[in-house]
Every structure is written in structure tokens, then in C-alpha cells.
Amino acid sequence: MIIVTYTYHITPEQVEEYLKTTKERIKPFWEGKGCRYEVYQDIESPTSFLKIMAFEDEVSLKRNLFEKGEESTKVVKLFRSFAHDVKRLIYKKATCCAAG
């Protein structure tokens, strides 16, 4: 399993529209590609968010996240139209805890 995390901010006036767009367009797109997609809103700072995308393996990560087709490019651009100060980290399960 590969986990990709994003931390970012949305301007206060765009939060409602961002959440609606994520529910209706962004999340269904990624889930349709086999990616688990979750968004968390900071309780103490409601314009701060954490997005977690989980991929089955590195092949799936590369195919879906890094080799963008036309539709993927549009969805990423849509996300970026809302998100500011985006930071991304990519994790794989540590060898001490991997199955097998």
C-alpha cells in the first residue's frame, strides 16, 4: 500500500465550493481509478485540510497519479484552483511492518 498525503489551505470564501466540488467531482474521479480518497478538515483551522490518497502499490501510484491523461490533468487543475500552500508526501509501509 502506498499512501500519499497532501496538506493545503483553501481561502475562507472558497471552502464551501471546494467541499461540494470534491464530493461531486474530484473524489468520485479518483475512486473510479481504484484510489481510496479521504479529505480531513482541521478542527482548529477550518481552512486547512489534509488529503489522503491510498494506492494498492507503486505501479498503481505511477499509473494513476504520475502518468496523467487528459481527464486526470483536468481534475488536478480543478483541485489546484482551490488549494494553496500544497505540500505532498509519499509513504510506503516500512519493511518492519510489511506482510510476508
GROMACS .gro file of C-alpha atoms in nm:
model
  100
    1MET     CA    1   0.000   0.000   0.000
    2ILE     CA    2   0.126   0.346  -0.091
    3ILE     CA    3  -0.014   0.647   0.095
    4VAL     CA    4   0.010   0.999  -0.049
    5THR     CA    5  -0.071   1.289   0.183
    6TYR     CA    6  -0.135   1.648   0.090
    7THR     CA    7  -0.167   1.938   0.330
    8TYR     CA    8  -0.308   2.260   0.193
    9HIS     CA    9  -0.524   2.564   0.257
   10ILE     CA   10  -0.844   2.689   0.097
   11THR     CA   11  -0.949   3.053   0.119
   12PRO     CA   12  -1.244   3.102   0.359
   13GLU     CA   13  -1.476   3.215   0.081
   14GLN     CA   14  -1.399   2.901  -0.126
   15VAL     CA   15  -1.431   2.631   0.143
   16GLU     CA   16  -1.797   2.550   0.076
   17GLU     CA   17  -1.748   2.536  -0.302
   18TYR     CA   18  -1.431   2.326  -0.261
   19LEU     CA   19  -1.610   2.071  -0.041
   20LYS     CA   20  -1.900   2.047  -0.288
   21THR     CA   21  -1.665   2.009  -0.586
   22THR     CA   22  -1.462   1.745  -0.405
   23LYS     CA   23  -1.773   1.544  -0.319
   24GLU     CA   24  -1.926   1.566  -0.667
   25ARG     CA   25  -1.623   1.561  -0.899
   26ILE     CA   26  -1.277   1.510  -0.751
   27LYS     CA   27  -1.338   1.222  -0.506
   28PRO     CA   28  -1.551   1.014  -0.747
   29PHE     CA   29  -1.289   1.055  -1.020
   30TRP     CA   30  -1.003   0.918  -0.808
   31GLU     CA   31  -1.214   0.645  -0.650
   32GLY     CA   32  -1.313   0.537  -1.001
   33LYS     CA   33  -0.945   0.476  -1.065
   34GLY     CA   34  -0.920   0.247  -0.761
   35CYS     CA   35  -0.772   0.503  -0.524
   36ARG     CA   36  -0.902   0.544  -0.168
   37TYR     CA   37  -0.959   0.919  -0.131
   38GLU     CA   38  -1.023   1.095   0.200
   39VAL     CA   39  -1.025   1.461   0.299
   40TYR     CA   40  -0.997   1.591   0.655
   41GLN     CA   41  -1.068   1.946   0.766
   42ASP     CA   42  -0.869   2.093   1.056
   43ILE     CA   43  -1.096   2.146   1.357
   44GLU     CA   44  -0.897   2.441   1.487
   45SER     CA   45  -0.829   2.600   1.149
   46PRO     CA   46  -1.118   2.516   0.911
   47THR     CA   47  -0.937   2.648   0.604
   48SER     CA   48  -0.660   2.387   0.650
   49PHE     CA   49  -0.701   2.040   0.501
   50LEU     CA   50  -0.534   1.701   0.483
   51LYS     CA   51  -0.598   1.479   0.182
   52ILE     CA   52  -0.502   1.112   0.187
   53MET     CA   53  -0.484   0.905  -0.129
   54ALA     CA   54  -0.411   0.533  -0.095
   55PHE     CA   55  -0.289   0.320  -0.385
   56GLU     CA   56  -0.255  -0.058  -0.395
   57ASP     CA   57   0.112  -0.049  -0.498
   58GLU     CA   58   0.378   0.162  -0.670
   59VAL     CA   59   0.260   0.056  -1.016
   60SER     CA   60  -0.091   0.184  -0.940
   61LEU     CA   61   0.053   0.505  -0.794
   62LYS     CA   62   0.263   0.575  -1.103
   63ARG     CA   63  -0.014   0.481  -1.348
   64ASN     CA   64  -0.282   0.692  -1.179
   65LEU     CA   65  -0.102   0.984  -1.019
   66PHE     CA   66   0.211   1.045  -1.225
   67GLU     CA   67   0.109   0.940  -1.577
   68LYS     CA   68  -0.174   1.186  -1.615
   69GLY     CA   69  -0.415   1.162  -1.902
   70GLU     CA   70  -0.634   1.447  -2.019
   71GLU     CA   71  -0.907   1.383  -1.759
   72SER     CA   72  -0.658   1.345  -1.472
   73THR     CA   73  -0.495   1.672  -1.572
   74LYS     CA   74  -0.834   1.847  -1.559
   75VAL     CA   75  -0.912   1.709  -1.212
   76VAL     CA   76  -0.569   1.806  -1.077
   77LYS     CA   77  -0.612   2.154  -1.224
   78LEU     CA   78  -0.955   2.179  -1.058
   79PHE     CA   79  -0.806   2.083  -0.719
   80ARG     CA   80  -0.523   2.334  -0.768
   81SER     CA   81  -0.777   2.608  -0.845
   82PHE     CA   82  -0.882   2.583  -0.479
   83ALA     CA   83  -0.571   2.464  -0.292
   84HIS     CA   84  -0.283   2.688  -0.182
   85ASP     CA   85   0.042   2.608   0.001
   86VAL     CA   86   0.020   2.245  -0.109
   87LYS     CA   87   0.271   2.002   0.039
   88ARG     CA   88   0.285   1.639  -0.071
   89LEU     CA   89   0.448   1.337   0.097
   90ILE     CA   90   0.452   0.979  -0.035
   91TYR     CA   91   0.480   0.686   0.205
   92LYS     CA   92   0.518   0.310   0.170
   93LYS     CA   93   0.482   0.060   0.451
   94ALA     CA   94   0.808   0.022   0.642
   95THR     CA   95   0.983  -0.312   0.592
   96CYS     CA   96   0.947  -0.388   0.964
   97CYS     CA   97   0.569  -0.393   0.925
   98ALA     CA   98   0.515  -0.523   0.573
   99ALA     CA   99   0.337  -0.854   0.525
  100GLY     CA  100   0.545  -1.154   0.431
   0.00000   0.00000   0.00000
